[in-house]
Structures are given as structure tokens and as C-alpha cells.
Amino acid sequence: MRNSLEFTGIRYISLDTLGISQMYLNQKKLDEIHTWFSPQDLSNFSALPVHDFGNGRLTLTDGHSRAYVAYKAGVKEIPVEYDRDDMIISETGQKLYRNDIIWCNRFNLKCIADLNDRIVPNEVYQRVWLDRCKAGYHLLIHASEADRARWEKQYPHLFIYGVDKLQHTLYFEDELGKTYTFSAK
């Protein structure tokens, strides 16, 4: 079954209509993009991958940094192509990206412009985004529904976003994004 927003080829789409699946941007990566990016010539700007995750909009699956640099340079429309990568369309990929979208929505991050105050140094990016994604993967893929329900019941005022691979450490956050780590025992 094809998603309603699925398309073939490359399209130019308004940056402000694209959803995001990432909560932070890496300053080092943005700096690297600035070395080659020219808003007057998008010939070096590869089409960014997007996918319809069933929420009525196309969402970036990669290329958030390039999209942000384009946005800051005043580019209104960018080239995109529909992402049909196995990692995206698999059951696991669908779970992970939908979870990323939930995370973004919790903090009212809807489009690339919303990441303006979420640019962090490389070493912080590793901790706040990449490590978070790894913990989220373990929670979604390895922890049982019963375990998740039990952990959520233990800390009802917090949002569980991850667990370590061995399910010894739980990762939670409050409504403001302050993180908490608890033992699963």
C-alpha cells in the first residue's frame, strides 16, 4: 500500500511544510556545510530524503543540517525525494522514526526553524541525540510492553525515552526536558 504523500522523482518543497525527526543539530556539521553551501546555486545540494509516516506530512529522515543551513540562508524550497530505504520502510524503522516524531512533538518541534535554539557542540550532540536514539532503540525493540508499562507506572510524572541494552538503566525526562537516570532493578 502506498502512502498518500508518496511520490517518485525529485520535487521542490517548501522548508516550512516539512516535518522533522531530529531534536538537535550538530554545530560542527553545520560549520562543514557552510564551507560548500551556496543559496544561489543548489546544484551541490542533493535532494533530501523525506517519508510519510502517516501524520499527514512529509518528514525529513536525514539531512536536517543541510535543511537548516538552507533555511538560515533564506532558501524557501529545497529538493526532496521520497525515502524508500529498507531501514525507513521496515517495521523497526517505522517504529523508530515515529518515536522520533513523538519526541519532537513533545517539545513543539514541528519544522526545521524550530531547531534554531537546539544547536549543540559535537560532543554534546553525541550525548543528547545519538545516545538518546540508541537508548530509544533499546526501549522500543528490546524491552517488552509489560516492562515499559511497569517502568512508566514507577515514574508517572516522567516520560520514559530509553533504556540501556541490558535493561539495567532507565532514561526519563520531565516536561521541560530535564533528564533522569534510574536503575531498572
PDB file of C-alpha atoms in Angstrom:
ATOM      1  CA  MET A   1       0.000   0.000   0.000  1.00  0.00           C
ATOM      2  CA  ARG A   2       1.385   3.371  -0.985  1.00  0.00           C
ATOM      3  CA  ASN A   3       1.322   6.221   1.484  1.00  0.00           C
ATOM      4  CA  SER A   4      -0.867   9.123   0.427  1.00  0.00           C
ATOM      5  CA  LEU A   5       2.055  11.553   0.128  1.00  0.00           C
ATOM      6  CA  GLU A   6       4.437   9.179  -1.635  1.00  0.00           C
ATOM      7  CA  PHE A   7       5.904  10.399  -4.939  1.00  0.00           C
ATOM      8  CA  THR A   8       8.599   9.498  -7.424  1.00  0.00           C
ATOM      9  CA  GLY A   9      11.475  11.628  -8.645  1.00  0.00           C
ATOM     10  CA  ILE A  10      12.647  14.873  -7.114  1.00  0.00           C
ATOM     11  CA  ARG A  11      10.343  17.674  -6.024  1.00  0.00           C
ATOM     12  CA  TYR A  12      10.981  21.114  -4.612  1.00  0.00           C
ATOM     13  CA  ILE A  13       9.046  21.532  -1.386  1.00  0.00           C
ATOM     14  CA  SER A  14       8.713  24.454   0.984  1.00  0.00           C
ATOM     15  CA  LEU A  15      11.002  24.074   4.002  1.00  0.00           C
ATOM     16  CA  ASP A  16       8.308  25.200   6.397  1.00  0.00           C
ATOM     17  CA  THR A  17       5.986  22.342   5.399  1.00  0.00           C
ATOM     18  CA  LEU A  18       8.495  19.546   6.046  1.00  0.00           C
ATOM     19  CA  GLY A  19       8.326  17.694   9.340  1.00  0.00           C
ATOM     20  CA  ILE A  20      11.450  16.834  11.318  1.00  0.00           C
ATOM     21  CA  SER A  21      12.611  13.666  13.043  1.00  0.00           C
ATOM     22  CA  GLN A  22      15.556  15.106  14.943  1.00  0.00           C
ATOM     23  CA  MET A  23      15.659  17.236  18.102  1.00  0.00           C
ATOM     24  CA  TYR A  24      19.176  18.667  17.894  1.00  0.00           C
ATOM     25  CA  LEU A  25      21.691  19.871  15.335  1.00  0.00           C
ATOM     26  CA  ASN A  26      25.459  19.407  15.484  1.00  0.00           C
ATOM     27  CA  GLN A  27      27.348  22.732  15.248  1.00  0.00           C
ATOM     28  CA  LYS A  28      30.395  21.031  13.704  1.00  0.00           C
ATOM     29  CA  LYS A  29      28.272  19.571  10.928  1.00  0.00           C
ATOM     30  CA  LEU A  30      26.613  22.939  10.266  1.00  0.00           C
ATOM     31  CA  ASP A  31      30.060  24.562  10.018  1.00  0.00           C
ATOM     32  CA  GLU A  32      31.169  21.927   7.489  1.00  0.00           C
ATOM     33  CA  ILE A  33      28.081  22.529   5.337  1.00  0.00           C
ATOM     34  CA  HIS A  34      28.732  26.274   5.338  1.00  0.00           C
ATOM     35  CA  THR A  35      32.051  25.611   3.567  1.00  0.00           C
ATOM     36  CA  TRP A  36      30.326  24.452   0.363  1.00  0.00           C
ATOM     37  CA  PHE A  37      26.728  25.667   0.533  1.00  0.00           C
ATOM     38  CA  SER A  38      25.597  28.463  -1.769  1.00  0.00           C
ATOM     39  CA  PRO A  39      21.947  29.562  -1.636  1.00  0.00           C
ATOM     40  CA  GLN A  40      22.234  30.920  -5.192  1.00  0.00           C
ATOM     41  CA  ASP A  41      23.347  27.552  -6.596  1.00  0.00           C
ATOM     42  CA  LEU A  42      21.663  24.414  -5.281  1.00  0.00           C
ATOM     43  CA  SER A  43      23.435  22.152  -7.796  1.00  0.00           C
ATOM     44  CA  ASN A  44      25.628  20.778  -4.950  1.00  0.00           C
ATOM     45  CA  PHE A  45      22.576  20.315  -2.757  1.00  0.00           C
ATOM     46  CA  SER A  46      21.486  16.674  -3.066  1.00  0.00           C
ATOM     47  CA  ALA A  47      17.795  16.011  -2.659  1.00  0.00           C
ATOM     48  CA  LEU A  48      16.920  15.410   0.979  1.00  0.00           C
ATOM     49  CA  PRO A  49      15.101  12.191   1.886  1.00  0.00           C
ATOM     50  CA  VAL A  50      11.532  12.506   3.165  1.00  0.00           C
ATOM     51  CA  HIS A  51       8.882   9.986   4.146  1.00  0.00           C
ATOM     52  CA  ASP A  52       5.197   9.964   5.050  1.00  0.00           C
ATOM     53  CA  PHE A  53       4.872   8.363   8.488  1.00  0.00           C
ATOM     54  CA  GLY A  54       1.094   8.625   8.436  1.00  0.00           C
ATOM     55  CA  ASN A  55       0.787  12.003  10.122  1.00  0.00           C
ATOM     56  CA  GLY A  56      -0.255  13.912   7.011  1.00  0.00           C
ATOM     57  CA  ARG A  57       3.094  15.469   6.182  1.00  0.00           C
ATOM     58  CA  LEU A  58       6.411  14.631   4.642  1.00  0.00           C
ATOM     59  CA  THR A  59       9.121  14.291   7.279  1.00  0.00           C
ATOM     60  CA  LEU A  60      12.876  14.559   6.826  1.00  0.00           C
ATOM     61  CA  THR A  61      14.569  11.228   7.517  1.00  0.00           C
ATOM     62  CA  ASP A  62      18.045  12.703   7.087  1.00  0.00           C
ATOM     63  CA  GLY A  63      19.598  15.987   6.001  1.00  0.00           C
ATOM     64  CA  HIS A  64      18.339  18.130   8.879  1.00  0.00           C
ATOM     65  CA  SER A  65      21.634  20.035   8.978  1.00  0.00           C
ATOM     66  CA  ARG A  66      21.561  20.818   5.259  1.00  0.00           C
ATOM     67  CA  ALA A  67      17.910  21.841   5.531  1.00  0.00           C
ATOM     68  CA  TYR A  68      18.728  24.139   8.442  1.00  0.00           C
ATOM     69  CA  VAL A  69      21.619  25.819   6.619  1.00  0.00           C
ATOM     70  CA  ALA A  70      19.341  26.369   3.617  1.00  0.00           C
ATOM     71  CA  TYR A  71      16.622  27.786   5.861  1.00  0.00           C
ATOM     72  CA  LYS A  72      19.046  30.211   7.557  1.00  0.00           C
ATOM     73  CA  ALA A  73      20.270  31.342   4.121  1.00  0.00           C
ATOM     74  CA  GLY A  74      16.722  32.242   3.122  1.00  0.00           C
ATOM     75  CA  VAL A  75      16.081  29.326   0.768  1.00  0.00           C
ATOM     76  CA  LYS A  76      12.331  28.737   0.652  1.00  0.00           C
ATOM     77  CA  GLU A  77      12.130  25.449  -1.255  1.00  0.00           C
ATOM     78  CA  ILE A  78      14.556  22.530  -1.294  1.00  0.00           C
ATOM     79  CA  PRO A  79      14.815  19.427  -3.449  1.00  0.00           C
ATOM     80  CA  VAL A  80      13.482  16.280  -1.787  1.00  0.00           C
ATOM     81  CA  GLU A  81      12.982  12.683  -2.793  1.00  0.00           C
ATOM     82  CA  TYR A  82      10.789  10.035  -1.222  1.00  0.00           C
ATOM     83  CA  ASP A  83      12.804   7.775   1.090  1.00  0.00           C
ATOM     84  CA  ARG A  84      12.199   4.110   0.360  1.00  0.00           C
ATOM     85  CA  ASP A  85      15.330   2.846   2.116  1.00  0.00           C
ATOM     86  CA  ASP A  86      14.858  -0.531   3.784  1.00  0.00           C
ATOM     87  CA  MET A  87      15.720   0.991   7.167  1.00  0.00           C
ATOM     88  CA  ILE A  88      12.909   3.507   6.772  1.00  0.00           C
ATOM     89  CA  ILE A  89      10.182   1.234   5.452  1.00  0.00           C
ATOM     90  CA  SER A  90      10.931  -1.734   7.739  1.00  0.00           C
ATOM     91  CA  GLU A  91       8.801  -2.292  10.830  1.00  0.00           C
ATOM     92  CA  THR A  92      11.760  -1.318  13.023  1.00  0.00           C
ATOM     93  CA  GLY A  93      12.446   1.839  11.023  1.00  0.00           C
ATOM     94  CA  GLN A  94       8.815   2.871  11.161  1.00  0.00           C
ATOM     95  CA  LYS A  95       8.777   2.424  14.967  1.00  0.00           C
ATOM     96  CA  LEU A  96      11.987   4.378  15.440  1.00  0.00           C
ATOM     97  CA  TYR A  97      11.071   7.317  13.212  1.00  0.00           C
ATOM     98  CA  ARG A  98       7.555   7.562  14.620  1.00  0.00           C
ATOM     99  CA  ASN A  99       9.132   7.636  18.069  1.00  0.00           C
ATOM    100  CA  ASP A 100      11.495  10.428  16.958  1.00  0.00           C
ATOM    101  CA  ILE A 101       8.478  12.388  15.725  1.00  0.00           C
ATOM    102  CA  ILE A 102       6.767  11.880  19.100  1.00  0.00           C
ATOM    103  CA  TRP A 103       9.886  13.207  20.837  1.00  0.00           C
ATOM    104  CA  CYS A 104       9.895  16.268  18.577  1.00  0.00           C
ATOM    105  CA  ASN A 105       6.189  16.888  19.155  1.00  0.00           C
ATOM    106  CA  ARG A 106       6.635  16.695  22.937  1.00  0.00           C
ATOM    107  CA  PHE A 107       8.857  19.772  22.696  1.00  0.00           C
ATOM    108  CA  ASN A 108       6.805  21.500  19.988  1.00  0.00           C
ATOM    109  CA  LEU A 109       9.481  20.938  17.357  1.00  0.00           C
ATOM    110  CA  LYS A 110       7.497  20.789  14.123  1.00  0.00           C
ATOM    111  CA  CYS A 111       9.755  22.187  11.397  1.00  0.00           C
ATOM    112  CA  ILE A 112      13.400  22.956  10.714  1.00  0.00           C
ATOM    113  CA  ALA A 113      13.086  26.532  12.020  1.00  0.00           C
ATOM    114  CA  ASP A 114      12.199  25.128  15.448  1.00  0.00           C
ATOM    115  CA  LEU A 115      15.742  23.767  15.796  1.00  0.00           C
ATOM    116  CA  ASN A 116      17.203  27.280  15.957  1.00  0.00           C
ATOM    117  CA  ASP A 117      17.897  27.056  19.702  1.00  0.00           C
ATOM    118  CA  ARG A 118      18.869  23.377  19.635  1.00  0.00           C
ATOM    119  CA  ILE A 119      22.325  23.599  18.071  1.00  0.00           C
ATOM    120  CA  VAL A 120      24.944  21.938  20.240  1.00  0.00           C
ATOM    121  CA  PRO A 121      28.687  21.190  20.069  1.00  0.00           C
ATOM    122  CA  ASN A 122      29.759  17.851  18.603  1.00  0.00           C
ATOM    123  CA  GLU A 123      30.451  16.173  21.960  1.00  0.00           C
ATOM    124  CA  VAL A 124      27.102  17.297  23.375  1.00  0.00           C
ATOM    125  CA  TYR A 125      25.320  16.144  20.214  1.00  0.00           C
ATOM    126  CA  GLN A 126      26.695  12.649  20.805  1.00  0.00           C
ATOM    127  CA  ARG A 127      25.164  12.574  24.278  1.00  0.00           C
ATOM    128  CA  VAL A 128      21.857  14.385  23.784  1.00  0.00           C
ATOM    129  CA  TRP A 129      20.921  12.973  20.383  1.00  0.00           C
ATOM    130  CA  LEU A 130      22.899   9.916  19.289  1.00  0.00           C
ATOM    131  CA  ASP A 131      22.976   8.295  22.738  1.00  0.00           C
ATOM    132  CA  ARG A 132      19.282   9.130  23.161  1.00  0.00           C
ATOM    133  CA  CYS A 133      18.461   7.411  19.866  1.00  0.00           C
ATOM    134  CA  LYS A 134      20.396   4.320  20.958  1.00  0.00           C
ATOM    135  CA  ALA A 135      18.534   4.205  24.285  1.00  0.00           C
ATOM    136  CA  GLY A 136      15.228   4.717  22.467  1.00  0.00           C
ATOM    137  CA  TYR A 137      16.065   1.857  20.122  1.00  0.00           C
ATOM    138  CA  HIS A 138      16.671  -0.487  23.060  1.00  0.00           C
ATOM    139  CA  LEU A 139      13.401   0.585  24.670  1.00  0.00           C
ATOM    140  CA  LEU A 140      11.330   0.096  21.517  1.00  0.00           C
ATOM    141  CA  ILE A 141      12.983  -3.027  20.155  1.00  0.00           C
ATOM    142  CA  HIS A 142      14.242  -4.983  23.163  1.00  0.00           C
ATOM    143  CA  ALA A 143      12.022  -4.077  26.123  1.00  0.00           C
ATOM    144  CA  SER A 144       8.629  -5.742  26.409  1.00  0.00           C
ATOM    145  CA  GLU A 145       5.352  -3.842  26.574  1.00  0.00           C
ATOM    146  CA  ALA A 146       4.937  -5.132  30.143  1.00  0.00           C
ATOM    147  CA  ASP A 147       8.363  -3.800  31.155  1.00  0.00           C
ATOM    148  CA  ARG A 148       7.646  -0.407  29.615  1.00  0.00           C
ATOM    149  CA  ALA A 149       4.267  -0.206  31.365  1.00  0.00           C
ATOM    150  CA  ARG A 150       5.855  -1.156  34.700  1.00  0.00           C
ATOM    151  CA  TRP A 151       8.603   1.451  34.335  1.00  0.00           C
ATOM    152  CA  GLU A 152       6.134   4.154  33.329  1.00  0.00           C
ATOM    153  CA  LYS A 153       3.977   3.310  36.369  1.00  0.00           C
ATOM    154  CA  GLN A 154       7.014   3.666  38.669  1.00  0.00           C
ATOM    155  CA  TYR A 155       7.593   7.260  37.496  1.00  0.00           C
ATOM    156  CA  PRO A 156       4.187   8.511  36.277  1.00  0.00           C
ATOM    157  CA  HIS A 157       5.242  12.180  36.266  1.00  0.00           C
ATOM    158  CA  LEU A 158       8.095  11.468  33.819  1.00  0.00           C
ATOM    159  CA  PHE A 159       8.356  10.354  30.183  1.00  0.00           C
ATOM    160  CA  ILE A 160      10.480   7.267  29.541  1.00  0.00           C
ATOM    161  CA  TYR A 161      12.568   7.698  26.417  1.00  0.00           C
ATOM    162  CA  GLY A 162      15.092   4.873  26.677  1.00  0.00           C
ATOM    163  CA  VAL A 163      16.843   2.011  28.380  1.00  0.00           C
ATOM    164  CA  ASP A 164      20.362   0.618  28.094  1.00  0.00           C
ATOM    165  CA  LYS A 165      20.983  -2.561  26.104  1.00  0.00           C
ATOM    166  CA  LEU A 166      20.952  -4.804  29.200  1.00  0.00           C
ATOM    167  CA  GLN A 167      17.873  -3.027  30.576  1.00  0.00           C
ATOM    168  CA  HIS A 168      19.644  -2.063  33.791  1.00  0.00           C
ATOM    169  CA  THR A 169      19.368   1.715  33.356  1.00  0.00           C
ATOM    170  CA  LEU A 170      16.212   3.652  32.528  1.00  0.00           C
ATOM    171  CA  TYR A 171      16.234   7.099  30.924  1.00  0.00           C
ATOM    172  CA  PHE A 172      13.413   9.531  31.643  1.00  0.00           C
ATOM    173  CA  GLU A 173      12.738  13.228  31.167  1.00  0.00           C
ATOM    174  CA  ASP A 174      10.254  15.719  32.513  1.00  0.00           C
ATOM    175  CA  GLU A 175       8.058  18.103  30.517  1.00  0.00           C
ATOM    176  CA  LEU A 176      10.893  20.651  30.350  1.00  0.00           C
ATOM    177  CA  GLY A 177      13.417  18.141  29.014  1.00  0.00           C
ATOM    178  CA  LYS A 178      15.439  17.657  32.199  1.00  0.00           C
ATOM    179  CA  THR A 179      16.742  14.086  32.103  1.00  0.00           C
ATOM    180  CA  TYR A 180      16.775  11.482  34.864  1.00  0.00           C
ATOM    181  CA  THR A 181      18.522   8.132  35.100  1.00  0.00           C
ATOM    182  CA  PHE A 182      17.197   5.310  37.278  1.00  0.00           C
ATOM    183  CA  SER A 183      18.120   1.709  37.911  1.00  0.00           C
ATOM    184  CA  ALA A 184      15.660  -0.774  36.427  1.00  0.00           C
ATOM    185  CA  LYS A 185      16.036  -3.025  39.473  1.00  0.00           C
TER     186      LYS A 185
END
